[in-house]
Protein backbone atom coordinates (compact mmCIF):
# COMPACT_ATOMS: atom_id res chain seq x y z
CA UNK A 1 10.18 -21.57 3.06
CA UNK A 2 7.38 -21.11 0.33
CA UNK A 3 7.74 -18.07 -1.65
CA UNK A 4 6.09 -16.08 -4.90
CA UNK A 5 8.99 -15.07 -7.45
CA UNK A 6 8.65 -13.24 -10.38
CA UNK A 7 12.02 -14.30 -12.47
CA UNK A 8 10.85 -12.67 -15.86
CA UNK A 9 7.65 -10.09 -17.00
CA UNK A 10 4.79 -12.07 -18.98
CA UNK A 11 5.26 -11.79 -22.68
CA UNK A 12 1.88 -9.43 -23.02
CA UNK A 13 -0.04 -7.79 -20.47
CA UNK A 14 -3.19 -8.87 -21.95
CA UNK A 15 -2.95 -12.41 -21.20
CA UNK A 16 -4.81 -14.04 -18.08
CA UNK A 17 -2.10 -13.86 -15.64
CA UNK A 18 -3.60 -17.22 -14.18
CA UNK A 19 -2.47 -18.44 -17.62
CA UNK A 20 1.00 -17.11 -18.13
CA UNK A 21 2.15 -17.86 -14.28
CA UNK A 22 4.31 -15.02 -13.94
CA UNK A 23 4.72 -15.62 -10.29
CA UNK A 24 6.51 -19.14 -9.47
CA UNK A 25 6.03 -20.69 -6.30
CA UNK A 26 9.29 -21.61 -4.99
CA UNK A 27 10.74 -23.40 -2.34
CA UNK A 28 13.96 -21.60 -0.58
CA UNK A 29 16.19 -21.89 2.11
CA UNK A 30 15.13 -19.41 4.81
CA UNK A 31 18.01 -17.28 5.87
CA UNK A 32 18.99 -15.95 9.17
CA UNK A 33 18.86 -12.69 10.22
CA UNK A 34 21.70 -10.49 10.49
CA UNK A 35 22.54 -7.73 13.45
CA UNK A 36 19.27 -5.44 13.29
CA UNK A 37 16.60 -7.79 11.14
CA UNK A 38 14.04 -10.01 12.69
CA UNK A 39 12.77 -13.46 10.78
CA UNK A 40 8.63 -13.46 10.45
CA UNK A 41 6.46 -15.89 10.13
CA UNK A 42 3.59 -14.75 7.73
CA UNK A 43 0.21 -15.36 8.61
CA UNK A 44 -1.46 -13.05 6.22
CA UNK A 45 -0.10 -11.08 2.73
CA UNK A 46 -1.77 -8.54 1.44
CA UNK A 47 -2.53 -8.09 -2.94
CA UNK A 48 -2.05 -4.29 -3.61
CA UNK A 49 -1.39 -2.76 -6.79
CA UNK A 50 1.70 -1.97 -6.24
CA UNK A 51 2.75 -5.86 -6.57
CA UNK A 52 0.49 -5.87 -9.69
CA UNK A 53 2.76 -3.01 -10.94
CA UNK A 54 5.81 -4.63 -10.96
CA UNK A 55 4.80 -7.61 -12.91
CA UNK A 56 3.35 -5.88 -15.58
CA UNK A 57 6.44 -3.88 -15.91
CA UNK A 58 4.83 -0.33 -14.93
CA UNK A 59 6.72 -0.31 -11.58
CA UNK A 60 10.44 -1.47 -12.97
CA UNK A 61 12.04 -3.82 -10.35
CA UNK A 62 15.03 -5.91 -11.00
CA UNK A 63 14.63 -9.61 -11.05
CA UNK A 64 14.29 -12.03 -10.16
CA UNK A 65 12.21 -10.61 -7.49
CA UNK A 66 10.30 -12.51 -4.31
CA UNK A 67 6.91 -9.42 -4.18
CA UNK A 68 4.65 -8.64 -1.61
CA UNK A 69 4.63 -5.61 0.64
CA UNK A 70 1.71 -5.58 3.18
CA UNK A 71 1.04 -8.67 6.01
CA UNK A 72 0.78 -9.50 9.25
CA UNK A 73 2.71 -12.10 10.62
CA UNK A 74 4.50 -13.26 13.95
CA UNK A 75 8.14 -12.62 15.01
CA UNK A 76 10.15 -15.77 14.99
CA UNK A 77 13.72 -14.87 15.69
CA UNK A 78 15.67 -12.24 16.16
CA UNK A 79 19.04 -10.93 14.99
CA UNK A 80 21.51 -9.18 17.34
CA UNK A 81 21.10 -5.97 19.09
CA UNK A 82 17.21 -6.77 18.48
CA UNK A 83 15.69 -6.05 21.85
CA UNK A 84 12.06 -3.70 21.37
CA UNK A 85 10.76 -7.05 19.74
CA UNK A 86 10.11 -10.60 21.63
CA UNK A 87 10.08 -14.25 19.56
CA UNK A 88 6.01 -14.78 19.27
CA UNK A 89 4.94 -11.27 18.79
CA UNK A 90 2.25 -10.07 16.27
CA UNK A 91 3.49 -7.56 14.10
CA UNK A 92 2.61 -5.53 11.16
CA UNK A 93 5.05 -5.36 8.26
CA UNK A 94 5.73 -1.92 6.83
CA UNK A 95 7.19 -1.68 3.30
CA UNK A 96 9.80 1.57 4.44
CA UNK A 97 11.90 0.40 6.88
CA UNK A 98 12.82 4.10 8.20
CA UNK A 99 16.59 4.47 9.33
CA UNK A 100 16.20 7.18 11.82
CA UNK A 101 19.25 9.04 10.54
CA UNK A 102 18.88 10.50 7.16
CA UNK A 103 17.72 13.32 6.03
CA UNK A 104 14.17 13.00 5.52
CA UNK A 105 14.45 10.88 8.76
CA UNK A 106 15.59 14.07 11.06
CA UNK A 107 12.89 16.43 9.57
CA UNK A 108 10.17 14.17 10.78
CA UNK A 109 9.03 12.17 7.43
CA UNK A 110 10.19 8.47 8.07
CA UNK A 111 8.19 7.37 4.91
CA UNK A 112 10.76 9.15 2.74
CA UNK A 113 13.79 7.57 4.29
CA UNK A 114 16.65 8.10 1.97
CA UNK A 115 18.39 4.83 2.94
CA UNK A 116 14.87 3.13 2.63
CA UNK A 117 14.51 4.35 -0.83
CA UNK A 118 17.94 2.95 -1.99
CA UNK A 119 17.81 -0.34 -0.66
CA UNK A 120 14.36 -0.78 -1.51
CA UNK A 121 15.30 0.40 -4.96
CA UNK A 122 17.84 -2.22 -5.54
CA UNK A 123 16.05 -5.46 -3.79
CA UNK A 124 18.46 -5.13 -1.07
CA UNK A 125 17.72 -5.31 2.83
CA UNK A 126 17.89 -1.84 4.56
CA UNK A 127 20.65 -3.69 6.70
CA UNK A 128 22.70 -5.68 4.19
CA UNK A 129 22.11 -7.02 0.69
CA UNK A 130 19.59 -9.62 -0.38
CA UNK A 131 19.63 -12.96 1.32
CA UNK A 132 17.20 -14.69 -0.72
CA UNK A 133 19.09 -17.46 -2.81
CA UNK A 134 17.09 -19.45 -5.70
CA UNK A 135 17.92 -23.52 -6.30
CA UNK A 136 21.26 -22.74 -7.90
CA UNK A 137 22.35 -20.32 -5.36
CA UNK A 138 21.23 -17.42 -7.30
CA UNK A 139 20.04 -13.79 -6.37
CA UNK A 140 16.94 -13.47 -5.07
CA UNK A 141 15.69 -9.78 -4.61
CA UNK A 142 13.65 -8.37 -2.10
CA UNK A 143 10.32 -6.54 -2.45
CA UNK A 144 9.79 -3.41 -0.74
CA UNK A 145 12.71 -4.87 1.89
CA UNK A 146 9.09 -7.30 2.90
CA UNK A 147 8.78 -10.23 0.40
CA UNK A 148 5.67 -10.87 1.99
CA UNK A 149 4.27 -13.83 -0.97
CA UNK A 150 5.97 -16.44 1.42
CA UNK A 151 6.13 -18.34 4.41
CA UNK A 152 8.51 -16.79 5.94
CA UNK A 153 10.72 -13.36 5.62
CA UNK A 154 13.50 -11.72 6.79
CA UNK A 155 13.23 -8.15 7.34
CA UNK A 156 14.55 -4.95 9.20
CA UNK A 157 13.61 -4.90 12.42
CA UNK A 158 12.39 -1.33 11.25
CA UNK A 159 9.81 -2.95 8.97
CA UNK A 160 7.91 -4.22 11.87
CA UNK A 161 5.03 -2.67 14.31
CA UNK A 162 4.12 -4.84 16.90
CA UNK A 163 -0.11 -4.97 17.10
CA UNK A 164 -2.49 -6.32 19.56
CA UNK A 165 -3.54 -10.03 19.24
CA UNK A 166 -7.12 -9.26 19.59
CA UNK A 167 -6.66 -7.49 15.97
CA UNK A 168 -8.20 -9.68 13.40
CA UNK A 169 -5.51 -11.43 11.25
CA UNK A 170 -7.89 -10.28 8.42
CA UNK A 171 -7.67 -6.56 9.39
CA UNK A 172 -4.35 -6.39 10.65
CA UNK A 173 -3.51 -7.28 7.44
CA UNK A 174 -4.34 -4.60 5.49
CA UNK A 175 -2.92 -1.52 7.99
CA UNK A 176 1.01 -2.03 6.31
CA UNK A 177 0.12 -0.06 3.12
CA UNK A 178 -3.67 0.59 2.33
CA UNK A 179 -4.42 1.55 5.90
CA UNK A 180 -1.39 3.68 6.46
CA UNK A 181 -0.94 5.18 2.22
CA UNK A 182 -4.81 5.91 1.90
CA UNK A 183 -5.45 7.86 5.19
CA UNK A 184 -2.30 9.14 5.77
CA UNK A 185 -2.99 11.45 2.67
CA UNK A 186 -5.83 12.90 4.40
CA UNK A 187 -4.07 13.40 7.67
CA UNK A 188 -0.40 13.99 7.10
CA UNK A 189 -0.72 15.02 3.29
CA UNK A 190 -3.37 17.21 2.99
CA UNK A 191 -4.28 17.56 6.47
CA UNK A 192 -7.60 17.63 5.92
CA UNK A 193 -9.86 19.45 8.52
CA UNK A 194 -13.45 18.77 9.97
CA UNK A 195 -15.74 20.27 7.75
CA UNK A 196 -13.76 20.32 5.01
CA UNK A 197 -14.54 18.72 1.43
CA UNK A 198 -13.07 15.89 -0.27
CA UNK A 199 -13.37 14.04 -3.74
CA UNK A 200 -11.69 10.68 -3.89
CA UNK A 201 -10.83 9.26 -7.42
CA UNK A 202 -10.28 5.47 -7.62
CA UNK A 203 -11.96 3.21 -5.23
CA UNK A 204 -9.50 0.69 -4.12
CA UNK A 205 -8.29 -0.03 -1.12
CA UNK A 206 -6.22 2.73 -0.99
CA UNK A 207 -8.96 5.30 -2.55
CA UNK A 208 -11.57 3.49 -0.26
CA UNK A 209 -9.35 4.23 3.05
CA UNK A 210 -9.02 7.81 2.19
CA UNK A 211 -12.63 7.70 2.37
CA UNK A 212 -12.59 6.36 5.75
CA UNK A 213 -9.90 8.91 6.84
CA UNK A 214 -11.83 11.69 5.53
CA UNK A 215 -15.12 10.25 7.57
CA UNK A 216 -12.70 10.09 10.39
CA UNK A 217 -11.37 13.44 10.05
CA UNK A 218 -14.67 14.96 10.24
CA UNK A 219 -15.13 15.86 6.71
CA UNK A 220 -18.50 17.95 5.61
CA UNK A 221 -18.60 16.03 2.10
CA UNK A 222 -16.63 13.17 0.69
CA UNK A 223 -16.86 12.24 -3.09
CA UNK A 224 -15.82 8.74 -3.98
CA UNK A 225 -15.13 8.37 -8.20
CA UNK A 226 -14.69 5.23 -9.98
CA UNK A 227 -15.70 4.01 -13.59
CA UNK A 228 -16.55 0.67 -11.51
CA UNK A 229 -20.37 1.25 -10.79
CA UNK A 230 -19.74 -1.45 -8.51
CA UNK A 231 -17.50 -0.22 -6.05
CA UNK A 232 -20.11 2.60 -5.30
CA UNK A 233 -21.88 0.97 -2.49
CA UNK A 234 -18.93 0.27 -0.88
CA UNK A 235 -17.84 3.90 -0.71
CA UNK A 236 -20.93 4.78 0.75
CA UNK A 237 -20.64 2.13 3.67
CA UNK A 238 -16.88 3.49 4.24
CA UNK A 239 -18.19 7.15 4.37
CA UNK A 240 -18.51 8.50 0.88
CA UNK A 241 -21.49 11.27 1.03
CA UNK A 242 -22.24 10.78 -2.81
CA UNK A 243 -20.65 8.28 -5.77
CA UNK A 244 -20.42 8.64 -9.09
CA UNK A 245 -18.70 8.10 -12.43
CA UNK A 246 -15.46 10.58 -13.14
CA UNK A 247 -17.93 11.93 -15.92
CA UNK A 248 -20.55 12.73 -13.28
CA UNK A 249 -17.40 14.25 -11.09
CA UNK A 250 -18.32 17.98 -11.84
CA UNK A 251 -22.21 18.19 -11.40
CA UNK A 252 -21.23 16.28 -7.63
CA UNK A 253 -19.22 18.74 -7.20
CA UNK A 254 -21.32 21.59 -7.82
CA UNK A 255 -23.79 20.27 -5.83
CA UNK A 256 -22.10 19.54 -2.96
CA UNK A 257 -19.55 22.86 -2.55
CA UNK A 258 -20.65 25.50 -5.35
CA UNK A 259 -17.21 26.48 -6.57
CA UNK A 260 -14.44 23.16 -5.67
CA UNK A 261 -13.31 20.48 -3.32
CA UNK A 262 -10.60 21.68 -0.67
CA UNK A 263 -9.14 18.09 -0.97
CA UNK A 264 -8.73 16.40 -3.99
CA UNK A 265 -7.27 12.93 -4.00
CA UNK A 266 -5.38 10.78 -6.99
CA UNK A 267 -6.01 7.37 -6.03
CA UNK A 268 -6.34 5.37 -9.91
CA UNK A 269 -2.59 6.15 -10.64
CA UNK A 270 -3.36 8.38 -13.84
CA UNK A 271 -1.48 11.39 -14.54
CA UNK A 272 -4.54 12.55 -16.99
CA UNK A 273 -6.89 12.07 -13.48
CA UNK A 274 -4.35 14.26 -11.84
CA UNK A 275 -5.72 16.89 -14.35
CA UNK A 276 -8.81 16.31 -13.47
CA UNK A 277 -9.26 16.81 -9.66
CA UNK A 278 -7.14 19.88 -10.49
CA UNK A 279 -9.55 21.24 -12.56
CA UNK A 280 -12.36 20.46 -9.54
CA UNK A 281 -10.79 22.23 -6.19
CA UNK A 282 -11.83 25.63 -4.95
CA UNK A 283 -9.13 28.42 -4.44
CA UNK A 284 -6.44 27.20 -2.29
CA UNK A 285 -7.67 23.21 -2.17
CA UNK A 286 -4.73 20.54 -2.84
CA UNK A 287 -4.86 17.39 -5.07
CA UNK A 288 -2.81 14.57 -3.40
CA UNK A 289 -1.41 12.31 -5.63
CA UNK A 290 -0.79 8.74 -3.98
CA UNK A 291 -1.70 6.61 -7.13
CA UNK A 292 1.81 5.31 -9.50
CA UNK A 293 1.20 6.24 -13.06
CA UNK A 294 3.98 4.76 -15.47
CA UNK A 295 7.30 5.99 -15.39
CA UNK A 296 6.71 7.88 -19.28
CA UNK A 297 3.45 9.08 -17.90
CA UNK A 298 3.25 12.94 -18.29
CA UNK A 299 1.34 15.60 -16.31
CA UNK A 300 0.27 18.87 -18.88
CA UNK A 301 -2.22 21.40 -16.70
CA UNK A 302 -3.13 24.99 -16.82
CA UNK A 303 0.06 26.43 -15.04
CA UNK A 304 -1.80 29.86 -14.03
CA UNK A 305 -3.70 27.64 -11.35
CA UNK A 306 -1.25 27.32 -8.92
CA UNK A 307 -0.36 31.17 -8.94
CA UNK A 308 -3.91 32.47 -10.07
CA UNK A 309 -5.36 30.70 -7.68
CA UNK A 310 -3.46 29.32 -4.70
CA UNK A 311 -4.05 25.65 -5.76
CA UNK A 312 -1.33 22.91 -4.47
CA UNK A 313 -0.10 19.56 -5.97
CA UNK A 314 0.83 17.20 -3.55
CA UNK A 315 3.15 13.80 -3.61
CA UNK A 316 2.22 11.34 -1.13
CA UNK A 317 4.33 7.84 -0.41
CA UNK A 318 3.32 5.42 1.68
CA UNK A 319 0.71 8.76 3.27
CA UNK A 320 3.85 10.16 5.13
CA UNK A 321 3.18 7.85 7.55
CA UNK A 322 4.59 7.29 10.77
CA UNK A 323 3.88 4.28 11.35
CA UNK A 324 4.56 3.50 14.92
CA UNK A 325 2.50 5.74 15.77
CA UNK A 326 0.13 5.69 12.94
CA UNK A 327 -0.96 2.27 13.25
CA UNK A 328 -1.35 2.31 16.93
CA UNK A 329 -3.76 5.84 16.03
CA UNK A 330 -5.45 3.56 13.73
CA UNK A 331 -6.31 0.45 15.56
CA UNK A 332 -7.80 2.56 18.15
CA UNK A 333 -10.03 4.02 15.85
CA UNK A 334 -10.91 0.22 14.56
CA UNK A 335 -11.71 -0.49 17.63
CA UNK A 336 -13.84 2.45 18.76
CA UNK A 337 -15.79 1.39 15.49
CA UNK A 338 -14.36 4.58 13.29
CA UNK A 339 -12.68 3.12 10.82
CA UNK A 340 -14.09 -0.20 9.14
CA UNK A 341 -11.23 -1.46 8.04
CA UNK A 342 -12.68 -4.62 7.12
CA UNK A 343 -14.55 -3.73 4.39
CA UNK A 344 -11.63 -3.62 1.99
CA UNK A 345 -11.32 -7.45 2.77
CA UNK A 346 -12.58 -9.31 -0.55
CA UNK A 347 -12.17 -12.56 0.50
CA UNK A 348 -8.98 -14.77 1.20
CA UNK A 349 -7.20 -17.77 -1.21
CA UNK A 350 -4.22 -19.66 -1.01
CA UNK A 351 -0.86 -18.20 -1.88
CA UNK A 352 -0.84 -20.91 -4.63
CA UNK A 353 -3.58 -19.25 -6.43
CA UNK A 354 -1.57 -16.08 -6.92
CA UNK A 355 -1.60 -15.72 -10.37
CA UNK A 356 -5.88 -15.52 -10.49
CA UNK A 357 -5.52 -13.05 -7.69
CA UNK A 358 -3.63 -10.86 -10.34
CA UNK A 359 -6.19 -11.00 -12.88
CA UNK A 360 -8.85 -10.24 -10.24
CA UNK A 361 -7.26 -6.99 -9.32
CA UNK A 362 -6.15 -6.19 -12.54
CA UNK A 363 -10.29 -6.48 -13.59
CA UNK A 364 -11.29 -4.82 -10.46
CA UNK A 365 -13.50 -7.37 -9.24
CA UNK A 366 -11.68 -7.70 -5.74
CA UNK A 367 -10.22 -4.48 -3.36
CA UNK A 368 -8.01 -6.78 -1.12
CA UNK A 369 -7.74 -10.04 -1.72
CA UNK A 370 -5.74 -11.78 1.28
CA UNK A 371 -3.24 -14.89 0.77
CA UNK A 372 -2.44 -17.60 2.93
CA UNK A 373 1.44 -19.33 2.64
């Protein structure tokens, strides 16, 4: 199997990453999976921010470390005691592969799986540790318990939602994180009702799908914020009712409610943004935060708003998804033409050309740019 490892960070974040090379690919053995995992064959990965977080060193990870976290691929074998899942299937990888039994599990909110978190945490498998081994026999980690910059992966059966095969390859791709992170927030996080407004800061694919989930929830105004002027029309054709620049924020806000959002979403992963959209809801609205500022990042706001005036700050991983049934909600919707998903779709490149795809993100001139192993 082909796969994408990152073994060390570059020595400067401000060098082309299609010049430094950051991300090797390697050729491994593929392993076998174990009692409850499920080998995949990728089709499709997914670049998200998240993978450009860990190899600029924002999102610590230990290496070395095979990344991606969002694909679609097709089920080609199947460990023991395996049986929802059948060799051929087309399935959606999910990057928290929910035990069922913890905690957070039992009260209803799979995406903050306890287990998940650990084994995720430390590269491992939610089943067992890594089985990735490098040319010398060598730890490989796992990303997101997905490792989806490859051929082939290994993963939790958990990990996996099986889709239709009329779903585009190029859409189905993009439901594992983007899909599920961006509207979830509306849904689960904030649930969000018709009528309701919204402001969206930072337009990419996860920003962007909050915008569609706000359209789709019925929303009275959405306002999409980015410094990207370019990204503006694209808002609009996912639902946005007016774009601007986070200096223009205010005055669209004004204009569209008088005195605050309800909904207030953190998208750019900036703690001084959280500020921000704080500083724009009416009495009682919530910001969501779904973006990942740096670990030293610090929030400092005006602590009389959440008493004073009923205001609510919000975490949101992976949109408290459910994602069985979330993504099955969500192609529906595709399909009833609801929720143009394929907009976020940039354009698609070999997995070889990896390292440009970095610097593309990282310069916000693509939203999701797909990769074929």
């Amino acid at each position: 199997m082909r796969a994408a490892i990152l073994r060390e960070l570059p020595a400067g974040a401000t060098v082309p990453y299609a010049q430094s090379r950051p991300l090797g690919i390697e050729e491994l053995d593929s392993p076998r999976p174990r009692a409850g995992e499920v080998g995949v064959d990728i089709i499709l990965s997914s670049l998200c921010h998240s993978d450009l977080s860990v190899v600029n060193g924002s999102r610590p990870r230990p290496l070395p470390m095979a990344l991606g976290h969002e694909a679609v691929g097709r089920v080609a074998s199947l460990g023991e005691g395996v049986n929802h899942l059948q060799v051929g299937a087309k399935v959606v990888l999910v990057f928290v592969p929910s035990c069922g039994d913890c905690r957070a599990c039992a009260a209803g909110r799979p995406a903050l799986c306890h287990r998940a978190a650990a084994s995720n945490t430390d590269g491992n498998l939610l089943h067992g540790p890594a089985l990735l081994r490098g040319p010398h026999g060598e730890r490989i980690n796992h990303h997101l318990g997905v490792s989806a910059f490859a051929s082939h992966a290994v993963v939790a059966a958990e990990s996996l939602v099986p889709i239709d095969d009329d779903v585009p390859d190029e859409v189905a791709a993009m439901f594992g994180c983007a899909v599920l992170t961006g509207i979830g927030a509306i849904r689960h996080t904030a649930r969000l009702e018709a009528g309701q407004s919204v402001i969206v800061y930072g337009l990419g694919a996860v920003g962007l799908a909050a915008v569609m989930g706000a359209a789709l929830q019925g929303a009275g105004s959405i306002i999409a914020i980015d410094p990207n002027t370019d990204k503006h029309a694209l808002a609009l054709a996912c639902g946005a009712t007016a774009v601007g620049t986070p200096e223009e924020a205010g005055d669209l806000v004004a204009a569209a409610t008088g005195d605050g959002v309800d909904v207030a979403i953190e998208a750019s992963g900036s703690a001084a943004v959280i500020g921000q959209a704080l500083g724009v809801l009416t009495r009682g609205g919530a910001v969501v935060c779904v973006g990942l500022p740096h670990p030293e990042a610090q929030l400092t706001v005006p602590a009389l708003g959440f008493a004073g005036a009923g205001k609510r700050l919000l975490g949101s991983y992976m949109g408290d998804a459910r994602p069985a049934e979330d993504i099955v909600f969500y192609v529906r919707a595709w399909r009833e033409g609801r929720l143009p998903v394929h907009l976020l779709h940039t354009d698609t490149r070999p997995l070889d050309r990896i390292n440009e795809a970095l610097d593309a993100l990282a310069e916000g001139r693509v939203i999701r740019r797909l990769l074929v192993p």
